[in-house]
Coordinates of C-alpha atoms and ligand atoms in Angstrom, one line a residue:
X1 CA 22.4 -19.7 9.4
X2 CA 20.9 -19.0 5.6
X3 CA 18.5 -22.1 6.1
X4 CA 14.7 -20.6 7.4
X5 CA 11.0 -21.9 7.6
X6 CA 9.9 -19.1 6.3
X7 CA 11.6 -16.0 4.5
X8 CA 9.1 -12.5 4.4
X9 CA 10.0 -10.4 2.0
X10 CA 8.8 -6.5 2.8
X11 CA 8.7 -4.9 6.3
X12 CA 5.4 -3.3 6.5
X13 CA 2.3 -4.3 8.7
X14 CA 1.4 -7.2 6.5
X15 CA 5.3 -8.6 6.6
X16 CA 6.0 -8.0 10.4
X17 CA 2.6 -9.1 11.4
X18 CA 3.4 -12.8 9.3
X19 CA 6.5 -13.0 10.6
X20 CA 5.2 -12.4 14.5
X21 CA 2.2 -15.0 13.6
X22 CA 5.2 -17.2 12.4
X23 CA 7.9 -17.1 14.6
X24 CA 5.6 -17.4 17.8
X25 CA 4.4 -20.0 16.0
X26 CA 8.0 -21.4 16.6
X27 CA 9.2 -21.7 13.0
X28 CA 12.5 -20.3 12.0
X29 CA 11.9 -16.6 9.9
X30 CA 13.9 -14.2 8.0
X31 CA 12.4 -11.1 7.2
X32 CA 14.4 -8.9 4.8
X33 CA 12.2 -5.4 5.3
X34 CA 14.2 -3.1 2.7
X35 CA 16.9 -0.4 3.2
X36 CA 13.8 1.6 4.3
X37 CA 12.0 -0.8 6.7
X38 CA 8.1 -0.1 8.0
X39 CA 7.0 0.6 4.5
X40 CA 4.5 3.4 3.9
X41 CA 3.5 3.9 7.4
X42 CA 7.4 5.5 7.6
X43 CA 6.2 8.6 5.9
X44 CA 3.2 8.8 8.0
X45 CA 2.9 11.4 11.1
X46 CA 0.2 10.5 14.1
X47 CA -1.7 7.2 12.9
X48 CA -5.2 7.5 14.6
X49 CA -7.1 4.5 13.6
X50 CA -4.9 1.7 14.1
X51 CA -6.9 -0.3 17.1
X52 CA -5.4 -0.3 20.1
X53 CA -4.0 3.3 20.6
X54 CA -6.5 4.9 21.8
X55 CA -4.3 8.1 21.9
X56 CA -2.9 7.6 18.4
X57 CA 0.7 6.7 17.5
X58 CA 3.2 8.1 15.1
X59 CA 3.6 6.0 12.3
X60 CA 7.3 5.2 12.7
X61 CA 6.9 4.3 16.5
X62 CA 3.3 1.8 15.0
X63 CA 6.3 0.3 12.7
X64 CA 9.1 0.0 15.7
X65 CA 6.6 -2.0 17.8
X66 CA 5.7 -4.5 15.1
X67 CA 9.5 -5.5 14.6
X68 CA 10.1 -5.6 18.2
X69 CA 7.1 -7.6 18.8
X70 CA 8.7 -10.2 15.3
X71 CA 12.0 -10.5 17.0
X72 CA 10.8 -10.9 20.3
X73 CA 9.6 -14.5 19.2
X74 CA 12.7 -14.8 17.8
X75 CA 12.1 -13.4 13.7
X76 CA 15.4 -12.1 12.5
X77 CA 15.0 -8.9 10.6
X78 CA 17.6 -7.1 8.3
X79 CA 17.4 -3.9 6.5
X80 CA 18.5 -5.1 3.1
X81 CA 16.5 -5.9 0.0
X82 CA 16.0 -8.9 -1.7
X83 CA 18.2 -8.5 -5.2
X84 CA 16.8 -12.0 -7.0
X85 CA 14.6 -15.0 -6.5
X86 CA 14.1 -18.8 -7.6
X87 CA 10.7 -19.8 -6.0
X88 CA 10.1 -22.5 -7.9
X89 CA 11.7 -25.7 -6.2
X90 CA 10.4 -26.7 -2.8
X91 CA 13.2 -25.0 -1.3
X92 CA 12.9 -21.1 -2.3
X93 CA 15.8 -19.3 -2.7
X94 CA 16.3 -15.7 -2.3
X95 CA 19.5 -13.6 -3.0
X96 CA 20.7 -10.3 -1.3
X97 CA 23.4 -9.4 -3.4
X98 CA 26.0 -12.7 -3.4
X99 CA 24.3 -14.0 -0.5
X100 CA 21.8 -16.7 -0.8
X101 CA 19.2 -17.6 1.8
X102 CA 16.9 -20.4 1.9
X103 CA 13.3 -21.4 3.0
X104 CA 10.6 -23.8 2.4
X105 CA 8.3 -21.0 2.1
X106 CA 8.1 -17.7 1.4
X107 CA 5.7 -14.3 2.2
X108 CA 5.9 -11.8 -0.3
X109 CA 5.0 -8.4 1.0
X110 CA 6.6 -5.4 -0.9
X111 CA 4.0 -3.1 -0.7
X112 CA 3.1 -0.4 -2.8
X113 CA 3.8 3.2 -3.6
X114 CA 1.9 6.2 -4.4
X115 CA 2.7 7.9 -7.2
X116 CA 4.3 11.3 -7.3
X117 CA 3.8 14.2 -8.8
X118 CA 7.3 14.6 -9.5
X119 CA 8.1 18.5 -8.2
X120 CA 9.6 17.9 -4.7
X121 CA 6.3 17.2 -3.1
X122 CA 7.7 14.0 -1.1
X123 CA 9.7 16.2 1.2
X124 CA 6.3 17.6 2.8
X125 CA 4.7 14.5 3.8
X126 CA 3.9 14.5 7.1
X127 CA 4.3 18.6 6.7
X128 CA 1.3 19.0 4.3
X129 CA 1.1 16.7 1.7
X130 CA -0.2 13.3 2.1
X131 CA -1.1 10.1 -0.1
X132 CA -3.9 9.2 2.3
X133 CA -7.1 11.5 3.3
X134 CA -8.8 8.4 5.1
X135 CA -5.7 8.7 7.5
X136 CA -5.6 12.2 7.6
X137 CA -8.3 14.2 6.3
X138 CA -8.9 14.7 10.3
X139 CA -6.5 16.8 10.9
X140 CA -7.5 19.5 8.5
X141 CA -10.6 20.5 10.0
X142 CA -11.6 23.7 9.0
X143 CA -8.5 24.0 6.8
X144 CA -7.8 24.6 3.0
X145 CA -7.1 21.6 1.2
X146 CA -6.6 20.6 -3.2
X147 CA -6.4 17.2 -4.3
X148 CA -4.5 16.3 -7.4
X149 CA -6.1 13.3 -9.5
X150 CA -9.4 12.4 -11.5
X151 CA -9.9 8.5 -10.4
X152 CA -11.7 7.3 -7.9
X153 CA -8.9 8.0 -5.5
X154 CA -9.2 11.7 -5.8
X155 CA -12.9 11.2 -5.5
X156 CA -12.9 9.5 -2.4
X157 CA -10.5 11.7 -1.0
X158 CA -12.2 14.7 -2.1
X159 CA -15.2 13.0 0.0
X160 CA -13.4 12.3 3.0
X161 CA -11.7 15.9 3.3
X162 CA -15.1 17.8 2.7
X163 CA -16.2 16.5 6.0
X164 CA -13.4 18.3 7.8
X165 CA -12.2 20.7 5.5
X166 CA -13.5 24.4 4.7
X167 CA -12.3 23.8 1.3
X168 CA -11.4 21.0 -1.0
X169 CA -10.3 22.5 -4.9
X170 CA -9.6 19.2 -7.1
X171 CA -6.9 19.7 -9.7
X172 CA -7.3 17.6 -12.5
X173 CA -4.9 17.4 -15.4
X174 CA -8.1 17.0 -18.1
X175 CA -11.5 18.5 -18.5
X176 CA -13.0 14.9 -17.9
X177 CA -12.5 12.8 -14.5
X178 CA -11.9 9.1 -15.4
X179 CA -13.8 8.2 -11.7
X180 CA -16.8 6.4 -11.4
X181 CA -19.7 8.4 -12.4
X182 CA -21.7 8.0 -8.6
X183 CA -18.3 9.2 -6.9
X184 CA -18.3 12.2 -9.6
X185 CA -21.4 12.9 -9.2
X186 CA -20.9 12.9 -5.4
X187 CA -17.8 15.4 -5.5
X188 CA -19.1 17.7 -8.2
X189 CA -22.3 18.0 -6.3
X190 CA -21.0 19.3 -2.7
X191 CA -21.0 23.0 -2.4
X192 CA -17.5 22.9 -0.4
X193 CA -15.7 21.4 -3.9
X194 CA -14.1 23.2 -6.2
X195 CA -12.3 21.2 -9.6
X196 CA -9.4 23.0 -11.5
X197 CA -9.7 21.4 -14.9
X198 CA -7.6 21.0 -17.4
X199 CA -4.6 21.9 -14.5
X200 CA -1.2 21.0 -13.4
X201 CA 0.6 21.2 -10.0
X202 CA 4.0 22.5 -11.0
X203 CA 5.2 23.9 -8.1
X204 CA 4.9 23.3 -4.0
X205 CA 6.5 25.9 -1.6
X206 CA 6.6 26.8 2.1
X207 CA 8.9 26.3 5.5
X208 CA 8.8 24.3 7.3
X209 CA 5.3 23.4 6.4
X210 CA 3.7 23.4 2.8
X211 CA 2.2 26.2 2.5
X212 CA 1.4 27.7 -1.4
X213 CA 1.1 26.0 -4.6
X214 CA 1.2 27.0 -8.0
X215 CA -1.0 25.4 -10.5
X216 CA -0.8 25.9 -14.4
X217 CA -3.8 25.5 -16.9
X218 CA -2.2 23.3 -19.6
X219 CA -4.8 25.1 -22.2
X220 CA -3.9 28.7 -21.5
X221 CA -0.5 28.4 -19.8
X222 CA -1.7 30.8 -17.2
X223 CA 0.2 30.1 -13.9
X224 CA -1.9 30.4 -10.4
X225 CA -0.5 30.8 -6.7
X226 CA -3.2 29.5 -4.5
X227 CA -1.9 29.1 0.2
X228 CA -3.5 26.2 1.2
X229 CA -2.9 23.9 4.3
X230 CA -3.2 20.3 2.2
X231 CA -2.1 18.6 -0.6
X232 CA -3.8 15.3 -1.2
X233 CA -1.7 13.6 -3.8
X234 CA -4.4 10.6 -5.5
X235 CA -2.8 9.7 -8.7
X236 CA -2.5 6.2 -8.4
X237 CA -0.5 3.7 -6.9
X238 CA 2.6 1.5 -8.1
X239 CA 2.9 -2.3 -6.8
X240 CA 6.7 -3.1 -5.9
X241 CA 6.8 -6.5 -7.8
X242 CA 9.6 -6.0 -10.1
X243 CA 11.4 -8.6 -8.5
X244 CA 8.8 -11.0 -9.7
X245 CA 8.0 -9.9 -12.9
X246 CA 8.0 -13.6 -15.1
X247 CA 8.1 -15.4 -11.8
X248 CA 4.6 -15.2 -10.4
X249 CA 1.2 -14.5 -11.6
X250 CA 0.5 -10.1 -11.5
X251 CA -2.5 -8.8 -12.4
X252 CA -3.0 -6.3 -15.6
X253 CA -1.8 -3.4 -12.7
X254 CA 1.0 -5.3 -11.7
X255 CA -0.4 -6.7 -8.6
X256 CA 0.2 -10.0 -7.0
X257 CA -2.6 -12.1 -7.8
X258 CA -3.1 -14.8 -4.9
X259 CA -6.2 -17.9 -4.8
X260 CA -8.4 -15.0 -3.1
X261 CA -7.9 -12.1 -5.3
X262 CA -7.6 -14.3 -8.2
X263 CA -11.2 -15.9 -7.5
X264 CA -12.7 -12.6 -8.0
X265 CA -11.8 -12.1 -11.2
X266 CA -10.6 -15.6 -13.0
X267 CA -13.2 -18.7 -12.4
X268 CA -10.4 -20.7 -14.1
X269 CA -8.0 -20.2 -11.0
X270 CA -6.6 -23.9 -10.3
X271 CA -9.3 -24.2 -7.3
X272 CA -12.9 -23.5 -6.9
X273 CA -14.1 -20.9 -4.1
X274 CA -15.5 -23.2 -2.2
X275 CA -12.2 -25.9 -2.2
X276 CA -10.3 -22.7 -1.2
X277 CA -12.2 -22.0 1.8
X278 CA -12.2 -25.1 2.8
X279 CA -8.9 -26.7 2.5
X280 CA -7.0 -24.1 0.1
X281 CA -4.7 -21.4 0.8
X282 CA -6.7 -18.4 -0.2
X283 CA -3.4 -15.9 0.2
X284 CA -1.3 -18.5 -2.2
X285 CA -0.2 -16.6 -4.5
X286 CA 0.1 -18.8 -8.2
X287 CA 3.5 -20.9 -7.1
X288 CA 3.1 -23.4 -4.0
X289 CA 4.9 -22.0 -1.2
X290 CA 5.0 -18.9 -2.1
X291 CA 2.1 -16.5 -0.2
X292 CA 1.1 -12.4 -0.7
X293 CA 0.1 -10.2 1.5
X294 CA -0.6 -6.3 2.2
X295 CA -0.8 -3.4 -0.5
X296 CA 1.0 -5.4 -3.1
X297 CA -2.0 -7.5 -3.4
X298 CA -4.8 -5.6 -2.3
X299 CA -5.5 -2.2 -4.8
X300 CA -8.5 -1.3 -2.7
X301 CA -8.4 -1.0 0.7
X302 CA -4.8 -0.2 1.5
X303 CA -4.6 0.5 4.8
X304 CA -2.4 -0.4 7.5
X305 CA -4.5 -2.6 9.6
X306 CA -5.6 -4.4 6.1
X307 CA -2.6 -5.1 5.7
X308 CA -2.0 -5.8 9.1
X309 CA -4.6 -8.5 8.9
X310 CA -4.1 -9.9 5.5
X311 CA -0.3 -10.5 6.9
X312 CA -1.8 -13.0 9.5
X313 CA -4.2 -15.1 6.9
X314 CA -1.0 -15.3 5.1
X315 CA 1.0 -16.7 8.1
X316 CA -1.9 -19.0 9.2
X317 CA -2.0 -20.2 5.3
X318 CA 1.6 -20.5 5.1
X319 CA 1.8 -22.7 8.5
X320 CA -0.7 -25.2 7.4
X321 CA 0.9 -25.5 4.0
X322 CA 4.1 -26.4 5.6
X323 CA 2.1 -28.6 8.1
X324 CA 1.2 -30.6 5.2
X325 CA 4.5 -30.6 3.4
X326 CA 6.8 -31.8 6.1
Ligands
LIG401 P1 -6.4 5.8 -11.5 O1 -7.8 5.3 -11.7 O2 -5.2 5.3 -12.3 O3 -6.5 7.4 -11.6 C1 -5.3 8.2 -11.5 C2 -5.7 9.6 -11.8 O4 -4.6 10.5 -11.6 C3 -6.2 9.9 -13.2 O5 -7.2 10.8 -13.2 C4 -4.9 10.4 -13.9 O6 -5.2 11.4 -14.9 C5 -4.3 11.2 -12.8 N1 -2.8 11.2 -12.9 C6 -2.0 10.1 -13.1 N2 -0.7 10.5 -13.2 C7 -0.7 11.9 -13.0 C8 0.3 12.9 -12.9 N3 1.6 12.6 -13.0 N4 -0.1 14.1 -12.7 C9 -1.4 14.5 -12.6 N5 -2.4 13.6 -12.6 C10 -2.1 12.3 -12.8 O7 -5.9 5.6 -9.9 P2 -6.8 5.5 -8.6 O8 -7.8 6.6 -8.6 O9 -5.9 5.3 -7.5 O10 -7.7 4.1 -8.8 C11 -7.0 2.9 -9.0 C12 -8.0 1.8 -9.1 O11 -8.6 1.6 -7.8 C13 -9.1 2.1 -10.0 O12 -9.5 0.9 -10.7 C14 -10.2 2.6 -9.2 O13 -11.5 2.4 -9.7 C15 -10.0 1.8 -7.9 N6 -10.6 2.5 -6.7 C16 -11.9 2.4 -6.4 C17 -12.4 3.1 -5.4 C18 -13.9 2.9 -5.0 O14 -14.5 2.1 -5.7 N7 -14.4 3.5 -4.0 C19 -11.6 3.9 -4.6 C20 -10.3 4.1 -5.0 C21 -9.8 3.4 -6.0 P3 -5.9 10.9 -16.3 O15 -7.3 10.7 -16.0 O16 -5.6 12.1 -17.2 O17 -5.1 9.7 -16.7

């Protein structure tokens, strides 16, 4: 069968938790979660503050659950990745390689990625490195930890670490953080931070775990070797909307802009707030049919449960919409 109710596009928390809102909901769902299915949680280790484990749960276990639990009600899942798309008829369409499949609605959820470095750093996530110090500042408690960035990413990881850490030395590529001032002012002024201006990462070493770095000063050229337990990586994050690029409404970052995000910034959205409350579809994203949810919309919050949640106002949205398009 290529014929679905619903097609979900992305197999992270937001695109498993639509598609097990969906299918219990006894519509007909594809998802197509990637060659790399559970998105980032994949590359996570123990996830501690998802509700409901009380004990924690390793990420890829989290990710296992919430596809068994989508096919349980009957979701199909398969590990490929959507190659083209035609949303804009009332039937979608959506190619994996030659193969077309086709829905009267569909959930985008791609996700995002954090940016790397670019020196091999990948390889010790999990091991040392992370992208995420709300998740797992906790487990460097009384440990030695650097975080590479000067947004307010770095900041707030810099601020979640020092309440665990021993030590927290932010490496920053300039002499000037581009961060908010209050979150500067809140790193630079706690006595367990340390900033490495004007510095580079170039080099990450240890086995099996991360355990030295070197860092260069791009004004003297001088080259560093600091041990250390942590590397926070906070450069920034990319949306995975390539696919959609000229085909649905992104924000200047490249994110999916849906009704609710939209609203925030844009009071010439085609509805008001208060219509969208209270007979919109506030996860639409700008072509009917067509919904977002999970880090490919949201730039702020990014976490799993989030996500997790914004991928059930996106299946609730999307089964009224086809309620009133029968
Ligand atoms: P960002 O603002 O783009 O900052 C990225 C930082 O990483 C910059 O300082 C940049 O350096 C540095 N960087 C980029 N590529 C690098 C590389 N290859 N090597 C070394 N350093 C590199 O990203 P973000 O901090 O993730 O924030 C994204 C958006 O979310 C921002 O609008 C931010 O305000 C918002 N946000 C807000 C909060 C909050 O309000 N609490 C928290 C998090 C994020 P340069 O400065 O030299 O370019």
């Amino acid at each position: 069968m290529t014929k679905y109710d619903v097609i979900v596009i992305g197999g992270g928390p937001s695109g498993y938790t639509s598609a097990i809102y969906l299918s219990r909901d006894t519509l007909s769902v594809l998802v197509l979660a990637g060659a790399q299915p559970g998105g980032q949680l994949i590359f996570t280790s123990e996830v501690e503050n998802f509700p409901g484990f009380s004990k924690g749960i390793m990420g890829p276990d989290l990710m296992t659950e919430m596809e068994t639990q989508a096919k349980r009600f009957g979701a199909e899942v398969m590990y490929s990745e959507a190659t083209k798309v035609d949303l804009t008829g009332e039937i979608k369409k959506v190619w994996v390689g030659e193969t077309v499949y086709e829905a009267r609605a569909v959930v985008v959820s791609t996700g995002a990625s954090s940016k790397m470095i670019g020196i091999g750093e990948e390889k010790y996530i999990g091991r040392g490195v992370s992208t995420c110090a709300v998740c797992d500042a906790a487990f460097f408690k009384n440990k030695k930890t650097f975080v590479v960035g000067g947004g307010d990413s770095a900041m707030e990881d810099t601020l979640a670490l020092v309440k665990f850490a021993d030590e927290v030395t932010v490496v920053h590529r300039r002499g000037e953080f581009r961060a908010s001032k209050i979150m500067q002012e809140r790193v630079l002024s706690n006595p367990k931070v340390k900033v490495l201006w004007n510095s580079e990462v170039i080099e990450v070493a240890g086995e099996p775990k991360l355990s030295s770095i070197k860092v260069k000063d791009v004004k003297t050229g001088k080259i560093t070797e600091h041990n250390l337990d942590g590397l926070f990586v906070a450069i920034g994050h990319v949306p995975t909307t390539k696919l959609f690029e000229g085909k649905l409404e992104l924000n200047e970052s490249g994110y999916l802009r849906t009704t609710m995000t939209a609203l925030m910034s844009d009071t010439k959205w085609r509805v008001s707030e208060k219509d969208m409350w209270l007979d919109g579809y506030p996860t639409m994203t700008s072509i009917e049919g067509v919904f977002g949810c999970g880090d490919v919309v949201d730039y702020r919050y990014r976490q799993a449960i989030t996500a997790a949640g914004m991928g059930c106002q996106a299946a609730l949205d999307t089964e009224k919409y086809l309620e009133n398009h029968k």
